[in-house]
mmCIF file of C-alpha atoms in Angstrom:
data_model
loop_
_atom_site.group_PDB
_atom_site.id
_atom_site.type_symbol
_atom_site.label_atom_id
_atom_site.label_comp_id
_atom_site.label_asym_id
_atom_site.label_seq_id
_atom_site.Cartn_x
_atom_site.Cartn_y
_atom_site.Cartn_z
ATOM 1 C CA MET A 392 0.144 -0.205 -0.317
ATOM 2 C CA LYS A 393 1.597 3.450 -1.151
ATOM 3 C CA PHE A 394 -1.023 5.767 -0.948
ATOM 4 C CA CYS A 395 -4.321 6.703 2.133
ATOM 5 C CA SER A 396 -7.982 4.968 0.662
ATOM 6 C CA GLU A 397 -9.474 7.984 2.970
ATOM 7 C CA CYS A 398 -7.013 11.466 1.035
ATOM 8 C CA ALA A 399 -4.696 9.834 -1.242
ATOM 9 C CA SER A 400 -1.616 10.868 0.005
ATOM 10 C CA PRO A 401 0.918 8.942 1.606
ATOM 11 C CA VAL A 402 1.402 6.058 3.746
ATOM 12 C CA SER A 403 3.410 4.720 6.227
ATOM 13 C CA LEU A 404 4.522 1.001 7.709
ATOM 14 C CA SER A 405 4.750 1.684 11.853
ATOM 15 C CA ILE A 406 3.460 0.686 14.877
ATOM 16 C CA PRO A 407 0.714 3.450 15.922
ATOM 17 C CA ALA A 408 0.085 4.013 19.315
ATOM 18 C CA GLY A 409 -1.773 0.998 21.620
ATOM 19 C CA ASP A 410 -1.152 -1.725 18.810
ATOM 20 C CA ASN A 411 0.942 -4.362 19.179
ATOM 21 C CA ARG A 412 1.856 -4.796 14.853
ATOM 22 C CA PRO A 413 3.077 -2.496 12.224
ATOM 23 C CA ARG A 414 -0.103 -0.832 9.890
ATOM 24 C CA TYR A 415 -0.040 1.595 6.989
ATOM 25 C CA VAL A 416 -0.658 4.804 8.778
ATOM 26 C CA CYS A 417 -0.924 7.952 6.629
ATOM 27 C CA SER A 418 0.689 10.667 6.600
ATOM 28 C CA GLN A 419 -1.551 13.676 6.013
ATOM 29 C CA CYS A 420 -4.715 12.251 7.943
ATOM 30 C CA ALA A 421 -3.772 9.832 10.187
ATOM 31 C CA THR A 422 -5.884 6.880 9.321
ATOM 32 C CA ILE A 423 -4.553 3.634 9.753
ATOM 33 C CA HIS A 424 -5.147 1.258 7.601
ATOM 34 C CA TYR A 425 -5.844 -2.456 8.681
ATOM 35 C CA GLN A 426 -5.717 -5.616 6.669
ATOM 36 C CA ASN A 427 -7.092 -8.738 8.306
ATOM 37 C CA PRO A 428 -7.215 -12.392 6.954
ATOM 38 C CA LYS A 429 -9.556 -12.769 3.971
ATOM 39 C CA MET A 430 -12.519 -15.791 4.166
ATOM 40 C CA VAL A 431 -13.327 -18.573 1.901
ATOM 41 C CA LEU A 432 -16.371 -19.892 2.078
ATOM 42 C CA GLY A 433 -17.410 -23.716 -0.014
ATOM 43 C CA SER A 434 -19.238 -26.651 0.220
ATOM 44 C CA ILE A 435 -19.214 -30.057 -0.067
ATOM 45 C CA PRO A 436 -21.724 -30.475 -3.107
ATOM 46 C CA VAL A 437 -23.016 -34.640 -2.676
ATOM 47 C CA TRP A 438 -24.734 -36.755 -4.757
ATOM 48 C CA GLU A 439 -26.309 -39.767 -2.981
ATOM 49 C CA ARG A 440 -28.071 -42.344 -4.631
ATOM 50 C CA ASP A 441 -28.467 -46.582 -4.166
ATOM 51 C CA GLY A 442 -25.494 -46.569 -1.205
ATOM 52 C CA GLU A 443 -23.429 -44.376 -3.829
ATOM 53 C CA LEU A 444 -21.982 -40.912 -2.802
ATOM 54 C CA LYS A 445 -20.564 -38.698 -4.973
ATOM 55 C CA VAL A 446 -18.800 -35.102 -4.516
ATOM 56 C CA LEU A 447 -18.715 -32.451 -7.063
ATOM 57 C CA LEU A 448 -15.903 -31.145 -8.353
ATOM 58 C CA CYS A 449 -14.766 -28.158 -10.119
ATOM 59 C CA LYS A 450 -11.766 -27.572 -12.290
ATOM 60 C CA ARG A 451 -9.939 -24.604 -12.007
ATOM 61 C CA ALA A 452 -10.005 -21.839 -15.457
ATOM 62 C CA ILE A 453 -8.542 -19.186 -13.484
ATOM 63 C CA GLU A 454 -5.126 -19.078 -11.980
ATOM 64 C CA PRO A 455 -4.132 -19.632 -9.370
ATOM 65 C CA ARG A 456 -3.447 -23.372 -10.180
ATOM 66 C CA HIS A 457 -5.261 -23.037 -13.062
ATOM 67 C CA GLY A 458 -6.200 -26.788 -14.581
ATOM 68 C CA TYR A 459 -6.300 -28.483 -11.093
ATOM 69 C CA TRP A 460 -9.599 -30.226 -8.825
ATOM 70 C CA THR A 461 -11.456 -28.008 -6.478
ATOM 71 C CA LEU A 462 -14.148 -27.454 -4.306
ATOM 72 C CA PRO A 463 -16.685 -24.962 -5.587
ATOM 73 C CA ALA A 464 -15.312 -21.779 -2.979
ATOM 74 C CA GLY A 465 -14.159 -18.648 -3.381
ATOM 75 C CA PHE A 466 -14.192 -14.974 -1.454
ATOM 76 C CA MET A 467 -16.894 -14.413 0.667
ATOM 77 C CA GLU A 468 -17.917 -10.620 0.286
ATOM 78 C CA ASN A 469 -19.465 -8.055 2.041
ATOM 79 C CA ASN A 470 -23.073 -7.959 3.118
ATOM 80 C CA GLU A 471 -23.546 -12.109 2.687
ATOM 81 C CA THR A 472 -23.657 -14.172 5.250
ATOM 82 C CA THR A 473 -20.845 -17.545 5.520
ATOM 83 C CA GLY A 474 -23.587 -19.592 4.365
ATOM 84 C CA GLU A 475 -24.727 -17.353 1.293
ATOM 85 C CA ALA A 476 -21.063 -17.253 0.355
ATOM 86 C CA ALA A 477 -20.910 -20.584 -0.197
ATOM 87 C CA ILE A 478 -23.797 -21.348 -1.632
ATOM 88 C CA ARG A 479 -23.006 -18.270 -4.093
ATOM 89 C CA GLU A 480 -20.064 -19.612 -4.753
ATOM 90 C CA THR A 481 -21.668 -22.901 -6.162
ATOM 91 C CA GLU A 482 -23.724 -22.275 -7.802
ATOM 92 C CA GLU A 483 -20.880 -19.477 -9.826
ATOM 93 C CA GLU A 484 -18.344 -22.366 -9.803
ATOM 94 C CA ALA A 485 -20.440 -25.327 -10.945
ATOM 95 C CA GLY A 486 -23.704 -24.559 -11.576
ATOM 96 C CA ALA A 487 -24.966 -26.389 -8.629
ATOM 97 C CA ASN A 488 -28.535 -26.038 -7.048
ATOM 98 C CA ILE A 489 -27.876 -27.337 -3.827
ATOM 99 C CA LYS A 490 -29.392 -27.840 0.208
ATOM 100 C CA LEU A 491 -26.817 -25.997 2.319
ATOM 101 C CA GLY A 492 -26.073 -28.145 5.577
ATOM 102 C CA LYS A 493 -23.690 -27.734 8.759
ATOM 103 C CA LEU A 494 -20.456 -26.305 9.377
ATOM 104 C CA PHE A 495 -17.481 -29.137 8.588
ATOM 105 C CA SER A 496 -14.623 -27.817 8.460
ATOM 106 C CA LEU A 497 -12.459 -24.349 9.455
ATOM 107 C CA LEU A 498 -9.022 -23.992 8.164
ATOM 108 C CA ASN A 499 -6.553 -21.620 9.021
ATOM 109 C CA VAL A 500 -3.965 -20.896 5.907
ATOM 110 C CA ALA A 501 -1.670 -18.162 7.780
ATOM 111 C CA ARG A 502 0.778 -18.139 5.521
ATOM 112 C CA VAL A 503 -1.743 -16.312 2.785
ATOM 113 C CA HIS A 504 -3.944 -14.421 5.326
ATOM 114 C CA GLN A 505 -7.175 -16.549 4.399
ATOM 115 C CA VAL A 506 -9.451 -18.089 6.723
ATOM 116 C CA HIS A 507 -11.002 -21.485 4.532
ATOM 117 C CA MET A 508 -14.479 -22.707 5.358
ATOM 118 C CA PHE A 509 -16.343 -25.653 3.281
ATOM 119 C CA TYR A 510 -20.092 -26.601 4.783
ATOM 120 C CA LEU A 511 -21.717 -30.001 3.704
ATOM 121 C CA ALA A 512 -24.149 -30.134 0.646
ATOM 122 C CA GLU A 513 -26.516 -31.957 -0.859
ATOM 123 C CA LEU A 514 -27.210 -31.618 -4.201
ATOM 124 C CA LEU A 515 -30.931 -30.875 -5.266
ATOM 125 C CA ASP A 516 -30.310 -31.938 -8.590
ATOM 126 C CA LEU A 517 -27.647 -33.614 -11.137
ATOM 127 C CA ASP A 518 -28.770 -30.244 -12.755
ATOM 128 C CA PHE A 519 -24.753 -28.499 -12.784
ATOM 129 C CA ALA A 520 -22.311 -27.183 -15.434
ATOM 130 C CA PRO A 521 -19.135 -25.289 -15.844
ATOM 131 C CA GLY A 522 -19.542 -21.397 -14.830
ATOM 132 C CA GLU A 523 -17.000 -18.940 -15.764
ATOM 133 C CA GLU A 524 -14.122 -19.892 -13.254
ATOM 134 C CA SER A 525 -14.599 -23.473 -14.033
ATOM 135 C CA LEU A 526 -13.353 -25.736 -17.261
ATOM 136 C CA ASP A 527 -15.101 -28.988 -16.135
ATOM 137 C CA VAL A 528 -17.685 -29.760 -13.352
ATOM 138 C CA ARG A 529 -17.572 -33.468 -12.585
ATOM 139 C CA LEU A 530 -19.115 -36.009 -9.562
ATOM 140 C CA PHE A 531 -16.317 -38.200 -8.064
ATOM 141 C CA ALA A 532 -16.720 -40.900 -6.056
ATOM 142 C CA GLU A 533 -14.120 -41.568 -3.547
ATOM 143 C CA SER A 534 -11.972 -43.503 -5.003
ATOM 144 C CA GLU A 535 -12.135 -41.924 -8.381
ATOM 145 C CA ILE A 536 -10.615 -38.721 -6.988
ATOM 146 C CA PRO A 537 -7.945 -36.988 -9.185
ATOM 147 C CA TRP A 538 -5.620 -36.379 -5.321
ATOM 148 C CA ASP A 539 -2.443 -35.872 -7.238
ATOM 149 C CA ASP A 540 -4.521 -32.765 -9.156
ATOM 150 C CA LEU A 541 -6.161 -31.107 -6.355
ATOM 151 C CA ALA A 542 -6.065 -27.288 -6.264
ATOM 152 C CA PHE A 543 -5.545 -26.393 -2.502
ATOM 153 C CA PRO A 544 -3.993 -27.856 0.616
ATOM 154 C CA THR A 545 -7.196 -26.622 2.228
ATOM 155 C CA ILE A 546 -9.557 -29.369 -0.553
ATOM 156 C CA HIS A 547 -7.021 -32.368 -0.008
ATOM 157 C CA THR A 548 -7.614 -31.925 3.908
ATOM 158 C CA THR A 549 -11.265 -31.000 3.850
ATOM 159 C CA LEU A 550 -11.833 -33.967 1.502
ATOM 160 C CA GLU A 551 -9.645 -36.205 3.672
ATOM 161 C CA LEU A 552 -12.271 -35.975 6.626
ATOM 162 C CA PHE A 553 -14.896 -35.746 4.830
ATOM 163 C CA PHE A 554 -14.364 -39.446 3.516
ATOM 164 C CA ALA A 555 -12.939 -40.279 7.271
ATOM 165 C CA ASP A 556 -16.255 -39.112 8.469
ATOM 166 C CA ARG A 557 -18.111 -41.549 5.825
ATOM 167 C CA VAL A 558 -16.389 -44.320 7.600
ATOM 168 C CA LYS A 559 -17.369 -42.928 10.883
ATOM 169 C CA ILE A 560 -21.114 -42.568 9.486
ATOM 170 C CA ARG A 561 -21.273 -46.208 8.172
ATOM 171 C CA GLU A 562 -20.191 -47.395 12.058
ATOM 172 C CA GLY A 563 -23.391 -45.489 13.250
ATOM 173 C CA GLY A 564 -21.584 -42.081 13.422
ATOM 174 C CA GLY A 565 -21.718 -38.342 12.397
ATOM 175 C CA TYR A 566 -19.855 -36.206 10.765
ATOM 176 C CA GLY A 567 -18.273 -34.381 12.875
ATOM 177 C CA PHE A 568 -16.566 -30.232 12.792
ATOM 178 C CA HIS A 569 -12.394 -30.099 11.987
ATOM 179 C CA THR A 570 -10.332 -27.114 12.458
ATOM 180 C CA GLN A 571 -7.046 -27.187 11.180
ATOM 181 C CA ASP A 572 -4.062 -25.302 10.613
ATOM 182 C CA ILE A 573 -2.489 -25.724 6.923
ATOM 183 C CA THR A 574 1.109 -24.593 6.746
ATOM 184 C CA ARG A 575 2.331 -27.000 4.159
ATOM 185 C CA ALA A 576 2.428 -25.017 1.198
ATOM 186 C CA MET A 577 1.431 -26.044 -3.052
ATOM 187 C CA ARG A 578 4.735 -27.183 -4.626
ATOM 188 C CA SER A 579 5.306 -24.548 -7.267
ATOM 189 C CA ASP A 580 6.724 -27.242 -9.230
ATOM 190 C CA ASP A 581 3.293 -29.325 -10.508
ATOM 191 C CA GLN A 582 1.784 -29.301 -13.122
ATOM 192 C CA PRO A 583 -2.152 -31.271 -14.099
ATOM 193 C CA THR A 584 -2.014 -34.318 -15.755
#
């Protein structure tokens, strides 16, 4: 950040009085420009019929990670709830109609200043199609998940937790709520196959 969004004067990095970390502070109007983590919201859309469960994944048409598979997710907008953001992102990226379930995972990705949250979701029909940010949208059984071509560690972790909970459900348990800190970075040399 170079200029104040309030008065357009230059800003400098300093620790404001009563604070404990560097912030961009305007040299003219003294506005403190706080920078906070971004919220990424998404869903785990599933279709289950005759004992067979499949998860809807989107193949990314945008960077980062163009050509890799992801759950439908994206940045939360102002004036929407986390649930509304998850539904909107699922509609935008996969053209899918869902019934939103409970919050399933909350993943802190501190190194990129983000918090990722995924809701359980049930597909209401099979009328889905790629949105502008997706090259393809497909249903995958657990054995078909393209694990080596998943876009982000948060997607990998969420799907692992989801399928682990599916085992618990078969044994009489239920879905849990999962929270983790994601510290591993994506490998920059990964190429989709």
